[in-house]
Structure formats: structure tokens, C-alpha cells
mmCIF file of C-alpha atoms in Angstrom:
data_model
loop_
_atom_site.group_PDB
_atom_site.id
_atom_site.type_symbol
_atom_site.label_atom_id
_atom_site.label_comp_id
_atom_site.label_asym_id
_atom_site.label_seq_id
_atom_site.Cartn_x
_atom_site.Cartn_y
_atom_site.Cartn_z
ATOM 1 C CA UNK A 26 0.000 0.000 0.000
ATOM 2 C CA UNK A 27 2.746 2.261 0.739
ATOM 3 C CA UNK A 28 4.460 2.072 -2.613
ATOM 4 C CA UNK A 29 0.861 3.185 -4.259
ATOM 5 C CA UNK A 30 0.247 5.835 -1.333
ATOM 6 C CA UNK A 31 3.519 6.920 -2.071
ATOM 7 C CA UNK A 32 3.723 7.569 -6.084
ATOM 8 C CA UNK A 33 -0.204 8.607 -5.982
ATOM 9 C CA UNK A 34 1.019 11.415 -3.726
ATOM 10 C CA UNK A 35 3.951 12.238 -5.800
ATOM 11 C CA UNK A 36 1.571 12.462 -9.412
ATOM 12 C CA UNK A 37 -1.268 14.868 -6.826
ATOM 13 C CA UNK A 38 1.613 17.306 -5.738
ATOM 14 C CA UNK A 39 2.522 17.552 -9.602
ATOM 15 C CA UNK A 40 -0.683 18.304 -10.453
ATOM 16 C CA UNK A 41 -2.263 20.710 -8.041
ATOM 17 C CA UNK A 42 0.336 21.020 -5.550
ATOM 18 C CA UNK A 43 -0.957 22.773 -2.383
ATOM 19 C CA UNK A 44 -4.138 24.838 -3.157
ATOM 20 C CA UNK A 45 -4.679 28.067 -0.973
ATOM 21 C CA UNK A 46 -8.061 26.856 -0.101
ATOM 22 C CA UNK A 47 -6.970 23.317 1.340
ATOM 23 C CA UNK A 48 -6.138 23.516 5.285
ATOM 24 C CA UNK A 49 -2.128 22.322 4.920
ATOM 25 C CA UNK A 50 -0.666 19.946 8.262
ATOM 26 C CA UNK A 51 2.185 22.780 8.170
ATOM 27 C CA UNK A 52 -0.014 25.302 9.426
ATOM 28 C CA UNK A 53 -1.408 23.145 12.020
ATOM 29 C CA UNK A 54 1.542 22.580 13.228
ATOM 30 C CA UNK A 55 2.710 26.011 13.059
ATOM 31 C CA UNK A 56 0.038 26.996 15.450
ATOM 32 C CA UNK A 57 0.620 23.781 18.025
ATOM 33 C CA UNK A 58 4.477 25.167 17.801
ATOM 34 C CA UNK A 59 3.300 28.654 18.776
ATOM 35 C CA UNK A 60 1.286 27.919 21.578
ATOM 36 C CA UNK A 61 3.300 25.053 23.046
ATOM 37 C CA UNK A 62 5.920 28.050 23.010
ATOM 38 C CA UNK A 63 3.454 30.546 24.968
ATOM 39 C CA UNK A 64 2.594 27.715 26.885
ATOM 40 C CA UNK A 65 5.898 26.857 28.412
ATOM 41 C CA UNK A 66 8.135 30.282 28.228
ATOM 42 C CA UNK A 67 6.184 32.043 31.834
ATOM 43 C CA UNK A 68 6.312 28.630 32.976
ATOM 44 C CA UNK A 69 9.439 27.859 32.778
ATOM 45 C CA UNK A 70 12.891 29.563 34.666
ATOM 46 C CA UNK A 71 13.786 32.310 32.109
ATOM 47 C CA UNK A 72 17.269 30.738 32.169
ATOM 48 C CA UNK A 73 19.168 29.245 29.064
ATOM 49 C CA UNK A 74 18.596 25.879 30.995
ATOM 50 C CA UNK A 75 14.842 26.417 31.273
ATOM 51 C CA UNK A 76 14.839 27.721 27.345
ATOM 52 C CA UNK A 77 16.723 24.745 26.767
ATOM 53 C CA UNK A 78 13.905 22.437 28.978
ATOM 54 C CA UNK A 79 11.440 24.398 27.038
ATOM 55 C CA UNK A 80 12.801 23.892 23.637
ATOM 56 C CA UNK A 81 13.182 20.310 24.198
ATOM 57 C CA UNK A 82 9.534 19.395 25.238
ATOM 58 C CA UNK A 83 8.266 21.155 22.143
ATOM 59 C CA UNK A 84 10.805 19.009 20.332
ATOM 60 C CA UNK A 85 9.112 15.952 21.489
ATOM 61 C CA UNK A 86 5.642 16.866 21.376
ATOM 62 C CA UNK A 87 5.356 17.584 17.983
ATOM 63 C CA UNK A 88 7.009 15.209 16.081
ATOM 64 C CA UNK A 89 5.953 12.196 18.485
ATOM 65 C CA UNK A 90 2.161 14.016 18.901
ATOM 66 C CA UNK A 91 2.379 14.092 14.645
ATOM 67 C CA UNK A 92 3.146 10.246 14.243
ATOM 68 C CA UNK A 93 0.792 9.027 16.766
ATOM 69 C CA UNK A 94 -1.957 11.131 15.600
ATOM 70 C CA UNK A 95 -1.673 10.440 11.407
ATOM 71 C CA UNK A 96 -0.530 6.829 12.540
ATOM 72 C CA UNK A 97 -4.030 5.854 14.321
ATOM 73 C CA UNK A 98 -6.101 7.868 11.467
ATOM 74 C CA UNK A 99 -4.183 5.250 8.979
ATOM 75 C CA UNK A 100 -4.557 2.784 10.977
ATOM 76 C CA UNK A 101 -8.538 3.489 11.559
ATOM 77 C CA UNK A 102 -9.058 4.863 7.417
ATOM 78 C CA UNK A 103 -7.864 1.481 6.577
ATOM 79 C CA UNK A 104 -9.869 -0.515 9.284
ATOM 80 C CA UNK A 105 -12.768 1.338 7.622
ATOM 81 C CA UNK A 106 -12.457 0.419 4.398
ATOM 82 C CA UNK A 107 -8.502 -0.264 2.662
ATOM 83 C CA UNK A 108 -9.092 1.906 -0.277
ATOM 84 C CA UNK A 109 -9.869 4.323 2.325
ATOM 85 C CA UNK A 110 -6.855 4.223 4.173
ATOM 86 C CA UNK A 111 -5.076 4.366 0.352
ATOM 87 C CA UNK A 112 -6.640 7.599 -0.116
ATOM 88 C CA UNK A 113 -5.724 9.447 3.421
ATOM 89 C CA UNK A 114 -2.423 8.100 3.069
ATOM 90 C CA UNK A 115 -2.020 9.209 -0.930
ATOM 91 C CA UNK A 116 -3.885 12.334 -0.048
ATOM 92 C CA UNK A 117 -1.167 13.535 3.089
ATOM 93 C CA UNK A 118 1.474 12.256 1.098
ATOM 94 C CA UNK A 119 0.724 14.648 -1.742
ATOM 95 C CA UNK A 120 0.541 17.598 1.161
ATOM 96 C CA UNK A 121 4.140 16.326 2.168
ATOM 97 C CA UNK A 122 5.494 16.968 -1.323
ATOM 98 C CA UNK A 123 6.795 20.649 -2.543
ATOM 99 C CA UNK A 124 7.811 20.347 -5.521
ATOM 100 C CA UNK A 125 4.949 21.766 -7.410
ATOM 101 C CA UNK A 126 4.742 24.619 -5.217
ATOM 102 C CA UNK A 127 8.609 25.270 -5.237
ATOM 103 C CA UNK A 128 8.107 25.570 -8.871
ATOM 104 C CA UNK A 129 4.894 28.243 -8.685
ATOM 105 C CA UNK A 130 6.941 30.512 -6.416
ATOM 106 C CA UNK A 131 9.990 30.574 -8.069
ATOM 107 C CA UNK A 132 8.791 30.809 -11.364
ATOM 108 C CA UNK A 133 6.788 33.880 -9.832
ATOM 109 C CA UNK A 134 9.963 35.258 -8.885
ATOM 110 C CA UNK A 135 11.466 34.458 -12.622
ATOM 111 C CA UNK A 136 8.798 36.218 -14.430
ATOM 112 C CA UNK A 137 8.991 39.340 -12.422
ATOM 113 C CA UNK A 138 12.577 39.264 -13.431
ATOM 114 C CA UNK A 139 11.257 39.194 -17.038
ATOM 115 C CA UNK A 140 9.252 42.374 -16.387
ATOM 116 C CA UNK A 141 11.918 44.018 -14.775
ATOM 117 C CA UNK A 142 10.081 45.176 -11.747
ATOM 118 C CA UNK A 143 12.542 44.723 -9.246
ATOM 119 C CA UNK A 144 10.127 45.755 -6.224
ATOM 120 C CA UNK A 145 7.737 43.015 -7.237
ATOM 121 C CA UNK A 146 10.454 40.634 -7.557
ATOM 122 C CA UNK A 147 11.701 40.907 -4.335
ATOM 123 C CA UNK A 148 8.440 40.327 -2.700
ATOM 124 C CA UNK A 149 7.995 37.275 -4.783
ATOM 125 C CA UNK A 150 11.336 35.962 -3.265
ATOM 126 C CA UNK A 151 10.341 37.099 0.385
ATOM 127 C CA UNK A 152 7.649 34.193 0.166
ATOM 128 C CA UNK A 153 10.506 31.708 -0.117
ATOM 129 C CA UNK A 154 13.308 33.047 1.883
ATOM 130 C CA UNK A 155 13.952 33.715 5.141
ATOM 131 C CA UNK A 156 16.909 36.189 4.143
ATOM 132 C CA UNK A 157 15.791 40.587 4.338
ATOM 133 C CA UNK A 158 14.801 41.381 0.385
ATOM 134 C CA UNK A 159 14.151 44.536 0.849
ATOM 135 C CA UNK A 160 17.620 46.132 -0.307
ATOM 136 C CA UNK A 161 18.118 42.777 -3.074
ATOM 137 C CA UNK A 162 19.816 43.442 -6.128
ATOM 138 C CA UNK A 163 17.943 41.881 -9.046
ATOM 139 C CA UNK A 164 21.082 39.299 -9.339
ATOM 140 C CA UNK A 165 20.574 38.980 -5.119
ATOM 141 C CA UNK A 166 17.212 38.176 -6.198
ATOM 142 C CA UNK A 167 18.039 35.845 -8.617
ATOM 143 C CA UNK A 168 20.606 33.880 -6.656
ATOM 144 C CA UNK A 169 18.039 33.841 -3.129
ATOM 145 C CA UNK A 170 15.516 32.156 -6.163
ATOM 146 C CA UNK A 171 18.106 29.466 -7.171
ATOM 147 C CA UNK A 172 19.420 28.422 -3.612
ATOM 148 C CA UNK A 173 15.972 27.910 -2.062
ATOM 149 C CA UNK A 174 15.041 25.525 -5.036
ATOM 150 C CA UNK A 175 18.200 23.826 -4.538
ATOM 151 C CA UNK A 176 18.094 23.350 -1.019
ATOM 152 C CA UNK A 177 14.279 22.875 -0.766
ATOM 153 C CA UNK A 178 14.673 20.235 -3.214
ATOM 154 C CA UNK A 179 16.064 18.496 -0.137
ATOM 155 C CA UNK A 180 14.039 19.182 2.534
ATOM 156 C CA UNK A 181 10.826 20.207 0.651
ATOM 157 C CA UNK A 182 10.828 16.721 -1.677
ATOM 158 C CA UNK A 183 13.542 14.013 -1.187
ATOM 159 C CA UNK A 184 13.654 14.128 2.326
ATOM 160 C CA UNK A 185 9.871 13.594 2.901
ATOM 161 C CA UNK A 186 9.891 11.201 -0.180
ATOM 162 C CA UNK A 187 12.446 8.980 1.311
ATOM 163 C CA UNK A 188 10.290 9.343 4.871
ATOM 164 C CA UNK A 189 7.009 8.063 3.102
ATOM 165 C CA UNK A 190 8.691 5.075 1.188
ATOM 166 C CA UNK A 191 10.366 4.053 4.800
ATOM 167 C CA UNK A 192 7.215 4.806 6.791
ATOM 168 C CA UNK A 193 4.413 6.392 4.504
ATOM 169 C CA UNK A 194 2.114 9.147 4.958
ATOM 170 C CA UNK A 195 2.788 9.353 8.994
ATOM 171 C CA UNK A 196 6.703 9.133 8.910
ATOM 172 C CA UNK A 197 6.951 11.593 6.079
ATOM 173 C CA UNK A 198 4.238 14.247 8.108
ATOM 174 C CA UNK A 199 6.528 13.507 11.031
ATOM 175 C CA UNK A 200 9.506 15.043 9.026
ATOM 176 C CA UNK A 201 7.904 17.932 8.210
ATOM 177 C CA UNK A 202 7.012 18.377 11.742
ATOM 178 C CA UNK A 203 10.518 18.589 12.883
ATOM 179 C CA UNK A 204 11.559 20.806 9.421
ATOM 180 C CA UNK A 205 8.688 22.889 10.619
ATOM 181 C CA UNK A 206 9.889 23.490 13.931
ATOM 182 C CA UNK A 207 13.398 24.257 12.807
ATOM 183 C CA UNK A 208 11.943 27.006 10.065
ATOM 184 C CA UNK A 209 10.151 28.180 13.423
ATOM 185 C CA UNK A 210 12.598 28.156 16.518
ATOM 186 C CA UNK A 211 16.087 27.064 14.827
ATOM 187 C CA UNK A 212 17.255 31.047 14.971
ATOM 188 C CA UNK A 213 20.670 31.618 16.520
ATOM 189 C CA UNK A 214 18.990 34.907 17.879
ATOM 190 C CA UNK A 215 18.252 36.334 21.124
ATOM 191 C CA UNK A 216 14.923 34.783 21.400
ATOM 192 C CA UNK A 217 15.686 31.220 20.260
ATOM 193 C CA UNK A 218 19.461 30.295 20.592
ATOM 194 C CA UNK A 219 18.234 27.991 23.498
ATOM 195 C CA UNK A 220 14.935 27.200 23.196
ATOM 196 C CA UNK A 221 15.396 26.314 19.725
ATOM 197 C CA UNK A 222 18.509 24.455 19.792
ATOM 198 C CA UNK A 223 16.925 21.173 20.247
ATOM 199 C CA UNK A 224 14.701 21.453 17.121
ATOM 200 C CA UNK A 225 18.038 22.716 15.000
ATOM 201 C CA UNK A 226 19.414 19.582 16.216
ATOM 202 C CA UNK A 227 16.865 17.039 15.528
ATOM 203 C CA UNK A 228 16.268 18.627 12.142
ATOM 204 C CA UNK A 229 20.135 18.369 11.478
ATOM 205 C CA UNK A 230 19.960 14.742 12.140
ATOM 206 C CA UNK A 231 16.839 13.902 10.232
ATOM 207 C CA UNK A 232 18.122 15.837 7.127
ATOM 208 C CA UNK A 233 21.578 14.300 7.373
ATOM 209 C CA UNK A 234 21.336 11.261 5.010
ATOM 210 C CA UNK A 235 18.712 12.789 3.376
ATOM 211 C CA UNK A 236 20.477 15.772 2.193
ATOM 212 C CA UNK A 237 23.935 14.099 1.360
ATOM 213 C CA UNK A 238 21.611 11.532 -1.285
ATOM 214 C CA UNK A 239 19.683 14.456 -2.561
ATOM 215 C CA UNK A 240 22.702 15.916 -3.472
ATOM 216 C CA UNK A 241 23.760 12.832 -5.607
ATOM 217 C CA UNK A 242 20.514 12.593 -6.825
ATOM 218 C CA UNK A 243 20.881 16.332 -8.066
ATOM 219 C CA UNK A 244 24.628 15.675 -9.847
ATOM 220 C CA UNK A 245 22.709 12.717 -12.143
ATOM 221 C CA UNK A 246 19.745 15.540 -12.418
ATOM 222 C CA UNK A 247 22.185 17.461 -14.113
ATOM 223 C CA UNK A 248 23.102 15.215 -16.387
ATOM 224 C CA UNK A 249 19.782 14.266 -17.581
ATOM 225 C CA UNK A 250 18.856 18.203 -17.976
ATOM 226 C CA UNK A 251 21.936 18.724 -20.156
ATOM 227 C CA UNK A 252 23.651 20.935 -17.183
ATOM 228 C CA UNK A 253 27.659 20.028 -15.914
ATOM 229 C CA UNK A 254 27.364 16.958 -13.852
ATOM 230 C CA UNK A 255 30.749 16.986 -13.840
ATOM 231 C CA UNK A 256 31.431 20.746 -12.640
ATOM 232 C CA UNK A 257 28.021 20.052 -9.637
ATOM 233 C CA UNK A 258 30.260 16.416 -8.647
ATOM 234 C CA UNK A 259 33.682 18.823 -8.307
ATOM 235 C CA UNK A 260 31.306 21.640 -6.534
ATOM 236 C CA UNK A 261 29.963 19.190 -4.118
ATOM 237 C CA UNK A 262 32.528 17.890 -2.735
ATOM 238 C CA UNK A 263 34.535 21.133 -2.445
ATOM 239 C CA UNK A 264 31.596 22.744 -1.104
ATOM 240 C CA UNK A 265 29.230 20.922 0.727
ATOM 241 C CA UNK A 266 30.454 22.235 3.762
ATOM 242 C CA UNK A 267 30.164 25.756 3.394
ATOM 243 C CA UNK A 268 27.551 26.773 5.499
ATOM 244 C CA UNK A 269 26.681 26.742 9.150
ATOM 245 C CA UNK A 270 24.047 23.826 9.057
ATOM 246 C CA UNK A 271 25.505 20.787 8.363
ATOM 247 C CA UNK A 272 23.389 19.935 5.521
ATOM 248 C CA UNK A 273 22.167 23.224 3.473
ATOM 249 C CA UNK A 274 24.879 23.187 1.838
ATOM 250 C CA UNK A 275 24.481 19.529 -0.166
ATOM 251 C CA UNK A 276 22.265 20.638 -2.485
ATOM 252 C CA UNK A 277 23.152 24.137 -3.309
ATOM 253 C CA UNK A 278 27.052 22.883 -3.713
ATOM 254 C CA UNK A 279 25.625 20.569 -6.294
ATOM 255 C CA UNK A 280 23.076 22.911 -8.302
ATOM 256 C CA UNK A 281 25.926 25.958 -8.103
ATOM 257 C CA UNK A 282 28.864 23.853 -9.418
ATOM 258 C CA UNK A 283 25.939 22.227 -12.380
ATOM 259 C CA UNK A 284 25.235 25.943 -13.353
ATOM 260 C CA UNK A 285 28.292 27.341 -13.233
ATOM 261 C CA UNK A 286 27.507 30.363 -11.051
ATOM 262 C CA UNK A 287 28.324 31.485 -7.479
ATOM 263 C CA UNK A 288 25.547 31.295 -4.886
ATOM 264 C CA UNK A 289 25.465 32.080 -0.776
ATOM 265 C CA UNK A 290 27.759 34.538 0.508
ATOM 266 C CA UNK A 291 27.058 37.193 3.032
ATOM 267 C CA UNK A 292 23.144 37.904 3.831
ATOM 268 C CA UNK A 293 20.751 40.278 5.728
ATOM 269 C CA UNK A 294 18.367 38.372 8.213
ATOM 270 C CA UNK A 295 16.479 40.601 10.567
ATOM 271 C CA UNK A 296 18.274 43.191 9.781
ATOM 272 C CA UNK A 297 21.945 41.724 11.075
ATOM 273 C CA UNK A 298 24.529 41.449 8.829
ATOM 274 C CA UNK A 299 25.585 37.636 8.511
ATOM 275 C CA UNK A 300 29.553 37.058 6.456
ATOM 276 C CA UNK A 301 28.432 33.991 5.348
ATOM 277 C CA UNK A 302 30.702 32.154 2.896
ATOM 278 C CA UNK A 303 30.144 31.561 -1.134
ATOM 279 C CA UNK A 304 29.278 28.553 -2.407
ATOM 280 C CA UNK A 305 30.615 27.762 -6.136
ATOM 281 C CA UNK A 306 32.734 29.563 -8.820
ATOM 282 C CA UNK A 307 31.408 32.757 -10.774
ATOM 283 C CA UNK A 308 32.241 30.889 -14.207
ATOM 284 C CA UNK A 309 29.596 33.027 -15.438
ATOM 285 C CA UNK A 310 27.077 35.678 -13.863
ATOM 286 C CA UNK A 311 24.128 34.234 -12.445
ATOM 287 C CA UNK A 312 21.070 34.883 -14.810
ATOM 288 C CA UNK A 313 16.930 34.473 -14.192
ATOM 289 C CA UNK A 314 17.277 31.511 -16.681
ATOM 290 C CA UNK A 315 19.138 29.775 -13.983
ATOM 291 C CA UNK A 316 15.714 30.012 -11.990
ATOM 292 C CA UNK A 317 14.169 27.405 -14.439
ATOM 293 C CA UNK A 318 17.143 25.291 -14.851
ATOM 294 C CA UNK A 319 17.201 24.555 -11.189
ATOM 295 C CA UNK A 320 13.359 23.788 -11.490
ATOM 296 C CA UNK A 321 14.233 21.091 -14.049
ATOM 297 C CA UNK A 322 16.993 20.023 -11.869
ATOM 298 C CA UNK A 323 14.687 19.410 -8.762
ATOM 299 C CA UNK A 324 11.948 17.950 -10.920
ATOM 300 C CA UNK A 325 14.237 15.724 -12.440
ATOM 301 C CA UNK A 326 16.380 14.779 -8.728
ATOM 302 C CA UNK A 327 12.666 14.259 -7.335
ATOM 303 C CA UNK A 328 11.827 11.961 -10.205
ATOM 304 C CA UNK A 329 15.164 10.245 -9.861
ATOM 305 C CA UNK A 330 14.609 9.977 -6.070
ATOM 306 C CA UNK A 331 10.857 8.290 -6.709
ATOM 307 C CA UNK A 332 12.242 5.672 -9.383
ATOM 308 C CA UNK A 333 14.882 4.615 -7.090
ATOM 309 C CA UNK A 334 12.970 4.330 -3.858
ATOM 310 C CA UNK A 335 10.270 2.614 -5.687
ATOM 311 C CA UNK A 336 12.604 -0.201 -7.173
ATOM 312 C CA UNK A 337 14.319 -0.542 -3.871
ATOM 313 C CA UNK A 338 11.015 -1.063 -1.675
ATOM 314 C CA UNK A 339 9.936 -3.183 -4.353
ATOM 315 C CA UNK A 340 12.633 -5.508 -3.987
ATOM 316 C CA UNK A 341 12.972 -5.613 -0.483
#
């Protein structure tokens, strides 16, 4: 059932990907994180070990609170009827998936590039970015575009798919509880260097393997798109390190060195200057066209990631 719920979800996120109108699990548990966090912050010493108690709890709640709770509505969908429990599983498995809307907001971003409106560009990119836009350049805009496809293409699609082929539709909502958290709390700010630590550190563990394949997936993704495969394999492994999460890096490394172009480097978040380092060589300037060539690089990766897991969980 798993291997159906699985590529059924994959073909819905292609097709509609996540409609406005359609309540999304993120945004549940974007509200559960915020009020477990007003919850426990009076009630808790305002110490970095109580932040650090604090942080923790929420970092067991959710993800534990997720699998139990998607688990036993499986579990009783399928009881119910099995085609049932095929469609809630196929159906959350879809919501679990990206890739479609990766695609929307980037290409939003690309054709505002197009029309040269600058302005409207960089609100496009402030939808996907957690990086100040405000002062972007349109090339800043342009590379912000290409590294959130790249590394989204990780944790927005090949993580989660390799979640739901291990442990379907509950497993892969799981995930994106803990990614959720970290795009949340994991801020090495005032306000969450302790109580978010634990949620930066269970998402750096669940995005470790994860990452490090997606970034092989994305090296044969340039191949197949007619991009360097060979310059993304050199990248990688040069630069997979360059960056202050232990896995961000994979995938931009990989999509910078198949392009050709230099991404990363220092950034504005909040309003505080952060020297971050480059990732890649500027063989050539970065251009919007490099917007759509990462699309086809994460559609193809994703694709590559889906045949693969499928064979594999067929076999065993």
C-alpha cells in the first residue's frame, strides 16, 4: 500500500500542488508550535537551561504528537475500508510533497525578473526566503531564487519522499514536523538560541542522510537536464560544507557547481549582517534563466529519487 500511497502522492503534488483553499498539516503545526511556546516560556525559569527544557519538550511533542496522531487515522481509514486508508495516506502524502509549489513561487519570482520590476520581484522571493529582500539586487534576487530551489529540493521533496517510502504518509508528516519546527525556533537569535537548539538539532539529524543523497541525486539531475554533472560532482565535494548547518549546503554545492555560477555569501536576516561564505565559482554571472534550470533540476532529482525508492522497496 505504501508504494501506491507513495507515487499517488507524488503524481497529486505535480498536479495541483498545495491549493490556498486546502487547510495544509504545516499550518497546524505552526500553530501547536506557537502555543506550546506561549505555553511553556512564563512557565518555565527564564534561564538558558529552562529555554533549553522548554525547547526540548516542544521538540518531542510535535514530532511524536504528529506520528501518533496520522498513525491511528491510517490505521482506523484502513480498518474502515482499505481503499480508504489508500486515499488518506495518498492524499497527506501529496501535502508532504513541494515540488509543485517550489516551482509556482519561483517561477513567480522568474517572471517578475522578465518584467523588470525589481520591487515586485523581491516580494515574490520574500515568500521563499527567510533572508531581508528589501535592499536585493535583481542578481541577489536571482541567486536567493536558485538556492531555495536547490536546497528545498532536499528538505521540501527528497527528504519527505524517502520518509514516506520508509514509513508512509505518517513518517513523512513527522519530518515535516521537525523541518517545521526548525523554520520556526532554529534562529541563533536572542529569542531562540536555546529554546530552539533542540529542534536545529533534531532537524540536522533527520536531514543528514537525506540531504547528502539528494545531493547525488541532483549531480545525475544534471546530467539528464543537459547541465555540468561533472562541474556540480567537483562543486559538491569542495563545497558541501560551506555553510553553518551541516546539511544546506548539499544541495546548493551541487546545483551551483551544475550551473556554473556562485551562490550564498554574506546575507541580511532581521536586519543583522551575517559574512556567510560563497558557495561555487562565478564561471559566469548568475542569470533568471538559472531560476528554471534549477526547477528542471529538482523535478528531475525528485523523479530520480521516486524511481529509485520505488525499485528498492519493491525488492525488499
Amino acid at each position: 500500500m505504501i508504494l501506491y500511497a507513495v507515487v499517488g502522492g507524488f503524481v497529486l503534488d505535480a498536479i495541483f500542488g498545495d491549493p490556498a483553499w486546502l487547510p495544509h498539516p504545516v499550518v497546524f503545526m505552526g500553530r501547536v508550535i506557537s502555543r506550546l511556546e506561549k505555553f511553556l516560556r512564563p512557565r518555565l525559569p527564564q534561564t538558558p537551561q529552562g529555554e533549553l527544557l522548554g525547547g526540548g519538550i516542544v521538540a518531542f511533542v510535535l514530532p511524536v504528537g504528529t506520528f501518533l496522531f496520522t498513525a491511528l487515522a491510517c490505521l482506523g481509514a484502513a480498518k474502515l475500508s482499505p481503499w480508504l486508508g489508500l486515499a488518506l495516506q495518498m492524499f497527506w502524502c501529496g501535502q508532504a510533497l513541494a515540488a509543485k509549489g517550489l516551482v509556482q513561487e519561483s517561477r513567480n519570482v522568474y517572471r517578475q525578473l522578465q518584467q523588470e520590476d525589481l520591487p515586485a520581484a523581491r516580494k515574490a522571493v520574500s515568500r521563499i526566503v527567510g533572508r531581508d529582500t528589501e535592499n536585493l539586487t535583481a542578481e541577489g534576487v536571482t541567486k536567493a531564487a536558485v538556492e531555495t530551489v536547490a536546497e528545498n529540493a532536499s528538505d521540501g521533496v527528497i527528504a519527505p519522499l524517502l520518509y514516506m517510502l520508509l514509513g508512509g504518509a505518517p513518517l513523512a508528516l513527522t519530518y515535516k514536523a521537525i523541518n517545521t519546527m526548525d523554520s520556526m525556533l532554529g534562529y541563533k537569535n536572542d529569542r531562540y538560541l536555546y529554546f530552539g537548539r533542540a529542534a536545529a538539532k533534531l532537524d540536522d539529524v533527520a536531514n543528514y542522510l537525506p540531504s547528502r543523497l539528494a545531493a547525488l541525486l541532483w549531480v545525475a539531475a544534471a546530467f539528464f537536464t543537459g547541465n555540468h554533472a561533472g562541474g556540480a560532482w567537483h562543486i559538491w565535494r569542495r563545497d558541501r560544507r560551506n555553510h553553518a548547518s551541516p546539511n544546506s549546503a548539499q544541495t546548493e554545492s551541487a546545483c551551483a557547481g551544475a550551473l556554473g555560477v556562485q551562490l550564498a555569501g554574506p546575507a541580511f536576516y532581521f536586519g543583522k549582517y551575517y559574512p556567510k561564505p560563497t558557495i561555487g565559482d562565478p564561471v559566469r554571472p548568475i542569470e533568471p534563466e538559472d531560476i528554471l534550470r534549477a526547477d528542471r533540476m529538482m523535478y528531475a532529482a525528485s523523479l530520480l529519487a521516486l524511481l529509485l525508492g520505488v525499485i528498492v522497496r519493491g525488492v525488499l
